[in-house]
Short mmCIF file of C-alpha atoms in Angstrom, two decimals:
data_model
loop_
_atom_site.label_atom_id
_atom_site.label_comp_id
_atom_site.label_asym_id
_atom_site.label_seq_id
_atom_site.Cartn_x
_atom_site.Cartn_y
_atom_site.Cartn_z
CA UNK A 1 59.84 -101.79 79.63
CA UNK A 2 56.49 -100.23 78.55
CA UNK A 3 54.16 -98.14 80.81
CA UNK A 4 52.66 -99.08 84.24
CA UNK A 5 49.49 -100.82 84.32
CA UNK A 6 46.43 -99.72 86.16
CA UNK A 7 45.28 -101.06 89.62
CA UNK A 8 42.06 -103.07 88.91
CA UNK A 9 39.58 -101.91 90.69
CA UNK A 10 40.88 -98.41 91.24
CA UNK A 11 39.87 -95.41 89.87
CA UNK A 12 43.24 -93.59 90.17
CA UNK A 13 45.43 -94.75 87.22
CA UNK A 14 49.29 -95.61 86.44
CA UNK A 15 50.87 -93.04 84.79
CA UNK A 16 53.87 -94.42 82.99
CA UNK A 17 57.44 -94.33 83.23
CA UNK A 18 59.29 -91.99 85.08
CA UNK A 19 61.50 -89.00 84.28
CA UNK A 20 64.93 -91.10 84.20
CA UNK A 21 63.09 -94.35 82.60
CA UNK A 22 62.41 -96.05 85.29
CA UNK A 23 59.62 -97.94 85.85
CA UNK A 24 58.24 -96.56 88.79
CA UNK A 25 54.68 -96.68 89.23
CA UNK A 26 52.81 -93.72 89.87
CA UNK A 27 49.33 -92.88 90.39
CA UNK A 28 47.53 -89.88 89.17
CA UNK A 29 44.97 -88.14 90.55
CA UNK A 30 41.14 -88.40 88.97
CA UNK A 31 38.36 -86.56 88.60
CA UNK A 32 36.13 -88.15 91.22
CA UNK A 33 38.70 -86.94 93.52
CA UNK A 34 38.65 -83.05 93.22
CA UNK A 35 35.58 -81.46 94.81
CA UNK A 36 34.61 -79.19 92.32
CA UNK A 37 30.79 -79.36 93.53
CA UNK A 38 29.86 -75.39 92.25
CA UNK A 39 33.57 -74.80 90.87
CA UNK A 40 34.89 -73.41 87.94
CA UNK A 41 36.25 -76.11 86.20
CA UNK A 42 38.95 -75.58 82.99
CA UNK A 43 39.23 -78.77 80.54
CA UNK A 44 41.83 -79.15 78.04
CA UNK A 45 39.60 -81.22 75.43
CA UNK A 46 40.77 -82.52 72.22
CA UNK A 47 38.40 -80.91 69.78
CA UNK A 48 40.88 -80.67 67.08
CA UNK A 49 38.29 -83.07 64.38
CA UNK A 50 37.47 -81.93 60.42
CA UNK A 51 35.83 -78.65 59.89
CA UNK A 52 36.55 -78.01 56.34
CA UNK A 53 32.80 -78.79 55.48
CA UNK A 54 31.02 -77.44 58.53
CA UNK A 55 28.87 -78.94 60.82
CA UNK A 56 28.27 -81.90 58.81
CA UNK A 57 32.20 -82.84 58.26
CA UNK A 58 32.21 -82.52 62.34
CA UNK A 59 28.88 -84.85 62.52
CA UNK A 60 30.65 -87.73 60.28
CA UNK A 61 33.57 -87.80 62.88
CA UNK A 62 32.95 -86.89 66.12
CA UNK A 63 34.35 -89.33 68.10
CA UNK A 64 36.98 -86.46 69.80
CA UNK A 65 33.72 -85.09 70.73
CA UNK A 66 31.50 -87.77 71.98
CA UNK A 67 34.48 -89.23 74.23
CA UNK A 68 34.64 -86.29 76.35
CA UNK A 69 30.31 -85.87 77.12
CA UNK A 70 31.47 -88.28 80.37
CA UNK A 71 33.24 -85.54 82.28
CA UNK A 72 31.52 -82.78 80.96
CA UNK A 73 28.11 -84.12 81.89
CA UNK A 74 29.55 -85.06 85.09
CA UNK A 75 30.53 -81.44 85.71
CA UNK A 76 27.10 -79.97 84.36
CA UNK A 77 25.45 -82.09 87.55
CA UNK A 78 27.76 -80.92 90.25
CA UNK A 79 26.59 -77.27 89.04
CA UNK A 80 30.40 -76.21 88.03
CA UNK A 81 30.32 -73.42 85.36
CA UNK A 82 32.58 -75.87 82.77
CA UNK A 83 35.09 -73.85 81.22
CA UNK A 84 36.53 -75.79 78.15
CA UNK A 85 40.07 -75.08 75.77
CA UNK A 86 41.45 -76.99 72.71
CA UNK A 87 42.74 -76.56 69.76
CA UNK A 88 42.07 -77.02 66.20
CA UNK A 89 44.05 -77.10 63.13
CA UNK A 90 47.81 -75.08 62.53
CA UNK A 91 46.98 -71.71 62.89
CA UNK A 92 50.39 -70.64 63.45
CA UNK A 93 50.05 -68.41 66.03
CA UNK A 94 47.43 -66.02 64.37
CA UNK A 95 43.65 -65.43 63.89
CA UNK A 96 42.72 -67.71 61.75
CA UNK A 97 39.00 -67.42 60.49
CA UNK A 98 38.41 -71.15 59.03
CA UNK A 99 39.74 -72.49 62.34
CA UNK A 100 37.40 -70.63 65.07
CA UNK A 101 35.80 -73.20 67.11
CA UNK A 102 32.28 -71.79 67.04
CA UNK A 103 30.81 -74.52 64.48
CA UNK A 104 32.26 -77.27 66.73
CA UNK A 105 31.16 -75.90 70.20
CA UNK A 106 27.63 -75.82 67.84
CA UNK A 107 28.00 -79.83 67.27
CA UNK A 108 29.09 -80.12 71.24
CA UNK A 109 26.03 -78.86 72.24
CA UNK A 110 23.51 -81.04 70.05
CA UNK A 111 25.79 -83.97 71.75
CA UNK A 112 25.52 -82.90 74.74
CA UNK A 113 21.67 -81.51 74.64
CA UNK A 114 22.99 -78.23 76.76
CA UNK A 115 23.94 -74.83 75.48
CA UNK A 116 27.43 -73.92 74.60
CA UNK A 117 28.27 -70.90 74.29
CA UNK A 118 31.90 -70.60 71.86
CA UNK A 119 33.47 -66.98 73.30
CA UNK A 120 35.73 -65.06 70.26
CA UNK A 121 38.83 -65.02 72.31
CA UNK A 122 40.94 -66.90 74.33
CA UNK A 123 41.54 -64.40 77.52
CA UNK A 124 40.94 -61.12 78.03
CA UNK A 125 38.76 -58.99 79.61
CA UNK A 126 35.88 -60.02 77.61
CA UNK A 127 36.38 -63.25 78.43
CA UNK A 128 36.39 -62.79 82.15
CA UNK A 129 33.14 -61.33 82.25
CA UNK A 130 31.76 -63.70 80.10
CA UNK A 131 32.82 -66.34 82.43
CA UNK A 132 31.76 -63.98 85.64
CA UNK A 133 28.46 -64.20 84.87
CA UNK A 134 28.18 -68.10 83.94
CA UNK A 135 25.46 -69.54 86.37
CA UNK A 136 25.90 -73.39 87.80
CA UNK A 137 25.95 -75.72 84.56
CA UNK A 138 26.77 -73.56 81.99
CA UNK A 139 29.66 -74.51 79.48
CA UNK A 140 31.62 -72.08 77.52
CA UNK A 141 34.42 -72.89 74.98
CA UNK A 142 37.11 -70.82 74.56
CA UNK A 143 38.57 -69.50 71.15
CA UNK A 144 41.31 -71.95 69.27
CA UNK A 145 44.48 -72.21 71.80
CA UNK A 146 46.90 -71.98 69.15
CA UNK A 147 45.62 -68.59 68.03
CA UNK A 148 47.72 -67.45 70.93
CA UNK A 149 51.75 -68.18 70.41
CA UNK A 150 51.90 -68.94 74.12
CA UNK A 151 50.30 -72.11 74.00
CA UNK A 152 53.14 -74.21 71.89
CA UNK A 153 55.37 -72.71 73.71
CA UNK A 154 53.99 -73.30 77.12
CA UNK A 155 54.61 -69.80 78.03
CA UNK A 156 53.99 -69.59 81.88
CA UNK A 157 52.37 -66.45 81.07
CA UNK A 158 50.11 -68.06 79.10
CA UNK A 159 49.40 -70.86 81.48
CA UNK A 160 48.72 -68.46 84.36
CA UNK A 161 46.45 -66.25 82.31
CA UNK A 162 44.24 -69.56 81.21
CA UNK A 163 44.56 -70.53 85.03
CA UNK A 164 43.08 -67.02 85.98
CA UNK A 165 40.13 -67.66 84.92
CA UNK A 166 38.92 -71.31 86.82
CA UNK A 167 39.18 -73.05 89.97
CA UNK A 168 40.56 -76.23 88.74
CA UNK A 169 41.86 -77.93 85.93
CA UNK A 170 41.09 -80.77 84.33
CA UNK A 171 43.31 -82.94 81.71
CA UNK A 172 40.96 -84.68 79.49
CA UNK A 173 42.84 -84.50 76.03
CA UNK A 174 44.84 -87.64 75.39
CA UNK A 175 45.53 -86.70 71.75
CA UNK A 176 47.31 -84.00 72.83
CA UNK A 177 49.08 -86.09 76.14
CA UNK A 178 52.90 -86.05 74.31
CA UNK A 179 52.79 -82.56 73.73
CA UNK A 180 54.14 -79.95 76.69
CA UNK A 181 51.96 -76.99 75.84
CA UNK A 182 50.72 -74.51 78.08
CA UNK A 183 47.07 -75.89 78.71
CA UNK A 184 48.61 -79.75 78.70
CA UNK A 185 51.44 -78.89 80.87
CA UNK A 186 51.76 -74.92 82.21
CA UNK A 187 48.80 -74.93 83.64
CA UNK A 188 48.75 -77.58 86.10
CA UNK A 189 51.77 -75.44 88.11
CA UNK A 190 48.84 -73.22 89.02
CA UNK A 191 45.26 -74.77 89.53
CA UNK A 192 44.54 -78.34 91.38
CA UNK A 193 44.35 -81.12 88.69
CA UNK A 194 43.45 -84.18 87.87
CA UNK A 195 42.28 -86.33 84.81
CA UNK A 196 39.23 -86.36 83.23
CA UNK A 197 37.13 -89.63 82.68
CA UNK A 198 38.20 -89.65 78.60
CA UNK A 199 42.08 -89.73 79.92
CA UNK A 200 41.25 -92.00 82.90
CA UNK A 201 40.07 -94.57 80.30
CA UNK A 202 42.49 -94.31 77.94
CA UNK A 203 45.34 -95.08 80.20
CA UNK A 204 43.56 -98.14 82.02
CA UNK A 205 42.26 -100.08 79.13
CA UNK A 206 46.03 -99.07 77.09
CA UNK A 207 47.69 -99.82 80.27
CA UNK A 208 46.11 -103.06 80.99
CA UNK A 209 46.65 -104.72 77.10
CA UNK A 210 50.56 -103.75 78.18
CA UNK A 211 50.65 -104.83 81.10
CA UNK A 212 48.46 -107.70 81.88
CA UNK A 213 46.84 -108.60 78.75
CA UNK A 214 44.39 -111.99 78.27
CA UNK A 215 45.77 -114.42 76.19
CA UNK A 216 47.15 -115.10 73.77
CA UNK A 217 47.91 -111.27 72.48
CA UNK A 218 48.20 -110.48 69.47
CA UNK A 219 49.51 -106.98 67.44
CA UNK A 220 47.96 -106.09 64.16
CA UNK A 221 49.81 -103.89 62.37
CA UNK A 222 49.29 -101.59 59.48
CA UNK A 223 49.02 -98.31 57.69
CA UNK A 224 52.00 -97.02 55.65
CA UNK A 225 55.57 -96.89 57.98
CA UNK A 226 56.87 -99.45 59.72
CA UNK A 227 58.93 -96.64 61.69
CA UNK A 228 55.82 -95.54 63.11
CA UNK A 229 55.34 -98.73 64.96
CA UNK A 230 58.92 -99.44 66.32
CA UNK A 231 58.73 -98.34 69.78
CA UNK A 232 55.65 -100.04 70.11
CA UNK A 233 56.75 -103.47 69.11
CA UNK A 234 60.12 -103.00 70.70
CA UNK A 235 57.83 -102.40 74.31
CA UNK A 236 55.17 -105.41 73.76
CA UNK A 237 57.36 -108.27 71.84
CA UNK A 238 58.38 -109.98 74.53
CA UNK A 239 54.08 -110.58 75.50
CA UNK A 240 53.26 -111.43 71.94
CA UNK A 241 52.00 -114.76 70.92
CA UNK A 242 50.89 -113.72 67.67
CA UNK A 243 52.24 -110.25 65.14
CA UNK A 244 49.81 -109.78 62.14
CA UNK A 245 51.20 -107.28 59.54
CA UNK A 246 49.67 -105.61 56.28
CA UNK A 247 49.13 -102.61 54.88
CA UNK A 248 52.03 -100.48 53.96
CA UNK A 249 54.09 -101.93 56.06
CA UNK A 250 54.15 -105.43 55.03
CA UNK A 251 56.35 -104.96 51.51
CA UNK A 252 59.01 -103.77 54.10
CA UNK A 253 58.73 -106.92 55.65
CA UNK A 254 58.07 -108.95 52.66
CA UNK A 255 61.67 -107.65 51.27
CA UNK A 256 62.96 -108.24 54.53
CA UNK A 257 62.22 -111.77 53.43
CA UNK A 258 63.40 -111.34 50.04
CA UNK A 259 60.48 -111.43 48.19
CA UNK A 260 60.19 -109.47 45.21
CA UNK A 261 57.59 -105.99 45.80
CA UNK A 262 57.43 -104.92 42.65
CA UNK A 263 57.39 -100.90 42.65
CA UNK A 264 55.82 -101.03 46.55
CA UNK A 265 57.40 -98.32 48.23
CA UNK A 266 60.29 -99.86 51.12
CA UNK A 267 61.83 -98.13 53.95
CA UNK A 268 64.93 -99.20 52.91
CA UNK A 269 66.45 -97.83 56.36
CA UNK A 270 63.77 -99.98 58.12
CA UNK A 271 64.91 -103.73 56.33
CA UNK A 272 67.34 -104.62 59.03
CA UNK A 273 65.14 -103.51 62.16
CA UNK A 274 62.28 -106.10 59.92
CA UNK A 275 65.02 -108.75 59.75
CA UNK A 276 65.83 -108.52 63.71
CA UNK A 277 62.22 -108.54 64.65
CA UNK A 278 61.65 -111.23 62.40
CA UNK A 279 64.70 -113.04 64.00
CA UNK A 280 63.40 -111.93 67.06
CA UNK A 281 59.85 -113.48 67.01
CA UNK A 282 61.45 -117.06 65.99
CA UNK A 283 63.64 -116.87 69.27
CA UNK A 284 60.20 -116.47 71.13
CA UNK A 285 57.95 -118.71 69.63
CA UNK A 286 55.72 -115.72 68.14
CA UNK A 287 53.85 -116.56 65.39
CA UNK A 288 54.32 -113.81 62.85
CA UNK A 289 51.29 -113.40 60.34
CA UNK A 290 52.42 -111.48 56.76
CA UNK A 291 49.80 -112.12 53.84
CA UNK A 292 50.19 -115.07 51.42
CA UNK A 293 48.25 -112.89 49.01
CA UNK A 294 48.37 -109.26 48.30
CA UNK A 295 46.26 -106.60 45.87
CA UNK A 296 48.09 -105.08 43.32
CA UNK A 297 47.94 -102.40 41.27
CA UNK A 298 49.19 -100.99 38.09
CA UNK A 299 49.31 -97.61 39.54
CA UNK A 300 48.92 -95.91 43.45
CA UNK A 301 45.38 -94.48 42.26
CA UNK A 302 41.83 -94.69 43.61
CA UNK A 303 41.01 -96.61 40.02
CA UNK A 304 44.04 -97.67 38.40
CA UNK A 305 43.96 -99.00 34.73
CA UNK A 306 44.73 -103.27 36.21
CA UNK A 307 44.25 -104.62 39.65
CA UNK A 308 45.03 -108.19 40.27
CA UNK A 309 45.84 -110.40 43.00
CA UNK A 310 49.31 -111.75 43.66
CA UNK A 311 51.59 -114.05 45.30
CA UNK A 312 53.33 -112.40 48.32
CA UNK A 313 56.36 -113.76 46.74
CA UNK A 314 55.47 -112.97 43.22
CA UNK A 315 54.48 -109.60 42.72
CA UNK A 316 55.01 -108.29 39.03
CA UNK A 317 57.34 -106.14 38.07
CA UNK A 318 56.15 -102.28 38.41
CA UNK A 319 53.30 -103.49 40.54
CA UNK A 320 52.09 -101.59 43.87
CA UNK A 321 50.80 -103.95 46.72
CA UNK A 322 47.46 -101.82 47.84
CA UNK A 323 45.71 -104.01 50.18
CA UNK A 324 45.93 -107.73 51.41
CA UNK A 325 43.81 -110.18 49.63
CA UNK A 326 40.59 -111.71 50.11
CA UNK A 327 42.15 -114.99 51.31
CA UNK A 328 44.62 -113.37 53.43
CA UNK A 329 42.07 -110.90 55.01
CA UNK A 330 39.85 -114.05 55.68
CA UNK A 331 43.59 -116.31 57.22
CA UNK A 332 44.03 -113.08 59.58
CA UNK A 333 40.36 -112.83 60.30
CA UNK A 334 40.07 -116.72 61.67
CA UNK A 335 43.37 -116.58 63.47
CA UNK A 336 42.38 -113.23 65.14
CA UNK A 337 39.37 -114.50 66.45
CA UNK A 338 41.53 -117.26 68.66
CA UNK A 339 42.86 -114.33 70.31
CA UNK A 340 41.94 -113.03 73.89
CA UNK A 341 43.56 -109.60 73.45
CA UNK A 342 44.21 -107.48 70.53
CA UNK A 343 46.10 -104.61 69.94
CA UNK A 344 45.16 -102.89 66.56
CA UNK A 345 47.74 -99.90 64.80
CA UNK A 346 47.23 -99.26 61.11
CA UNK A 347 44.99 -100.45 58.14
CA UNK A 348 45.59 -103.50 56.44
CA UNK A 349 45.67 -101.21 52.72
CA UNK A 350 45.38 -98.31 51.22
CA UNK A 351 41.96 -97.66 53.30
CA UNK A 352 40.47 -93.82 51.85
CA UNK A 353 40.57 -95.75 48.15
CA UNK A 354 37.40 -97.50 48.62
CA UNK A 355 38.57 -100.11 46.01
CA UNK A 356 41.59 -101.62 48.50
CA UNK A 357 39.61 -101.14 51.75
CA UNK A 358 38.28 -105.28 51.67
CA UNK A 359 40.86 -105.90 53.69
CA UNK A 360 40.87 -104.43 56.73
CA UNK A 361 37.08 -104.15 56.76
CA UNK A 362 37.03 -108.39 56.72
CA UNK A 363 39.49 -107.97 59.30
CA UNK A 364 37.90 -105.25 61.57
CA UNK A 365 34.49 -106.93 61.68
CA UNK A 366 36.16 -110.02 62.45
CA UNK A 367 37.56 -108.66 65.79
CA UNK A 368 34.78 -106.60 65.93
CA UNK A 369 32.52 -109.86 66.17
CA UNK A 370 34.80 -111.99 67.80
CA UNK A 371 33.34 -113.10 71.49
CA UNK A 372 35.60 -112.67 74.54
CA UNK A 373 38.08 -110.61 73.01
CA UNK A 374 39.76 -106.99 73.89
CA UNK A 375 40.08 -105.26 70.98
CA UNK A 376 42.03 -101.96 72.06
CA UNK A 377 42.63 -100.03 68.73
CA UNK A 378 44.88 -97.61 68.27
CA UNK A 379 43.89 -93.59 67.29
CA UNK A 380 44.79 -91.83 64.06
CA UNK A 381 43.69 -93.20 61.22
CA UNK A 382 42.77 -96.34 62.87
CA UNK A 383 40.07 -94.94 64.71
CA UNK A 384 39.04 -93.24 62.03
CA UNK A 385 39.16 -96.60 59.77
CA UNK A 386 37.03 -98.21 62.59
CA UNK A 387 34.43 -95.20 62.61
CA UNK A 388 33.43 -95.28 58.67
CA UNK A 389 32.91 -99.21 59.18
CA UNK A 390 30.33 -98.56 61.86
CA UNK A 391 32.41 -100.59 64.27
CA UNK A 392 33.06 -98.01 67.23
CA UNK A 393 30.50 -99.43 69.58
CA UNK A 394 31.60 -103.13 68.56
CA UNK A 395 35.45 -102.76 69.81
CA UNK A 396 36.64 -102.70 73.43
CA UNK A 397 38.75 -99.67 73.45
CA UNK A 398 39.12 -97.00 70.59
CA UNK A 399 41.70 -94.60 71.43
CA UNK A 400 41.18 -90.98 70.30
CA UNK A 401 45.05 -90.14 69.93
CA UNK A 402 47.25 -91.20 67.31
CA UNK A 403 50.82 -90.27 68.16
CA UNK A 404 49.73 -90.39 71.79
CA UNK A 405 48.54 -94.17 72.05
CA UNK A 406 51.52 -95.01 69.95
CA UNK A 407 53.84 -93.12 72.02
CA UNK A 408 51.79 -94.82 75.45
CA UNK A 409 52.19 -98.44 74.07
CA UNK A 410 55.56 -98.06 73.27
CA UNK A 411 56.36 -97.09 76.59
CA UNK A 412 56.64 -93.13 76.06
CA UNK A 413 56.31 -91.01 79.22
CA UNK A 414 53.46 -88.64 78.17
CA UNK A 415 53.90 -84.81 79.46
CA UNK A 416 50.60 -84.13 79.48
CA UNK A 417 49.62 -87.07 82.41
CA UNK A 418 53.37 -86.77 83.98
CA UNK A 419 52.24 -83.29 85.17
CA UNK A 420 49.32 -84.21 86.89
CA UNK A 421 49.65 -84.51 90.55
CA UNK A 422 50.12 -88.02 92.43
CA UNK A 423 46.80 -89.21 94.04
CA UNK A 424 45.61 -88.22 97.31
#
């Protein structure tokens, strides 16, 4: 059994399975509930997006970002002095000087058209007077969390030393939800918590595809591993009505079938889970989509020496399936749009290599554009796919977790909600 669903209509939220996995049904506490009116206010944020390049990289995917202005803006009018902690990159428990967070507190304040100020440490004394003299409305961001060894660890020292400094607490990082750090987990032992607006939404619109979907439902499933997905069709198969799969892991599935792949990499450990879900979906009447036509390659390369379209079931020897074809992409496109609910993991190829990216563009636009239909797509490189088509506004629900949503919709408690406190 997957997660609990949300109640309509409420603003406090299901929050999964319980400890023993159960499927007791819980409600969290929310935001609208604390009053923080004049507070400090600490928010775990996910702000953990590219900063190779700078400012720019940030700009071109800021999603992370953008999905948390909600709560902080929300906290800016009740005149709280906004106190906000994430991290960024693998530091590895050091100063690390590429990974400070000053360039993306920089973007965070163009977003949010307020001043940031991004403090050089994490706690300390300089950080206590810095946030001593915040007036109502100001924002500070604290210094990368895993600078500090505490945090991975969810040292209780740690924890207490971040809860020092604020009033409250406030859980608005769902990308980091499955880990049990210090500022997911620790630190709600100490302060009165709740969940932010960005984790509020995640969990109804995820919980409410699981739980009480419009249909017919479908999955669409991609990207490289099928073992990446099995939890998640495990928890919805038996609410599927249709189960679309490309990208990388369709040649699992195609051999599954026996079809030839060619040199297309196969989870060979994965073929007999493929067969039983296979078997599985004819005992329920789901109709299970694999492409009829697939892009292959001489070579896995951005611009290999031959590309030609094949057969599913004739792939040439030594060839690499990179993408589903144009007629496949335009099959899944016209049966997606029957759909009432989708549930979107993975690309359909090998996305980054503009060349075999056809695919899943045909098919993103076409639930994109579809009228009447949830689209709730998965984080990762999903959401990432869906940003460089232009397509965030377009879909229902873009998570901004990748292990997290897959761990949520395959039925995965996640720490980082479990240890917020029941509702009021």
């Amino acid at each position: 059994p997957g997660p609990t669903s949300p109640h309509r209509g409420q603003k406090n939220i299901q929050a999964g399975k319980n400890g023993n996995g159960g499927n007791e049904q819980v409600v969290k506490r929310s935001l609208s509930q604390l009053d923080v009116n004049g507070s400090r206010v600490l928010v775990r944020v996910d702000f953990n997006v590219p900063i190779e390049q700078g400012i720019e990289a940030i700009a071109g995917y800021d999603q992370r970002l953008r999905a948390t202005l909600p709560t902080i803006q929300y906290l800016i009018e009740r005149g709280c002095r906004t106190i906000l902690c994430s991290h960024l990159g693998r530091p590895r428990a050091k100063v690390d000087e590429a990974l400070r967070l000053g360039p993306v507190g920089d973007r965070l304040a163009v977003l949010l058209d307020h001043p940031v100020k991004s403090l050089p440490e994490i706690t300390g004394p300089s950080v206590e007077a810095a946030i001593a003299g915040m007036a109502p409305g100001d924002v500070v961001l604290l210094e990368n969390l895993r600078f500090d060894a505490g945090e991975e660890a969810n040292d209780p020292g740690f924890a207490q030393s971040l809860a020092a400094l604020t009033d409250y607490f406030v859980m608005d990082a769902f990308a980091v939800a499955h880990r049990a750090h210090a500022s997911t987990v620790g630190v709600t032992e100490y302060l009165p918590s709740a969940m932010g607006f960005l984790v509020e939404r995640e969990v109804t619109s995820m919980g409410r595809a699981l739980e009480s979907p419009e249909k017919p439902l479908a999955a669409l499933m991609g990207g490289a591993k099928v073992s990446d997905k099995i939890l998640l069709l495990d928890n919805i198969m038996d609410k599927l009505d249709h189960l679309f799969i490309g990208g990388g892991m369709c040649v699992t599935f195609l051999k599954a079938q026996g079809h030839g792949v060619g040199a297309s990499q196969v989870e060979e450990d994965r073929l007999e889970f493929a067969r039983e879900m296979l078997g599985e979906a004819e005992k329920r009447g789901i109709k299970v989509h694999l492409p009829s036509e697939v892009v292959v390659a001489s070579e896995f390369a951005a611009d290999p020496a031959e590309v030609q379209v094949s057969s599913a079931d004739g792939v040439p020897e030594g060839g690499i399936i990179m993408d589903i074809a144009p007629s496949a992409a335009q099959q899944f496109a016209s049966e997606l749009q029957q759909c009432r609910t989708v549930i979107w993991n993975g690309p359909m190829g090998v996305f980054e290599m503009p060349r075999f990216s056809e695919g899943t563009r045909v098919v993103a636009e076409a639930i994109a554009g579809a009228p009447g239909v949830t689209s709730v797509v998965g984080g990762g490189s999903t959401a990432e796919t869906v940003e460089a088509l232009g397509l965030m506004d377009s879909m229902t629900h873009v998570s901004t977790g990748g292990g997290a949503s897959l761990e949520f919709l395959g039925g995965i408690e996640l720490p980082g909600i479990a240890a917020l406190p029941d509702a009021d």
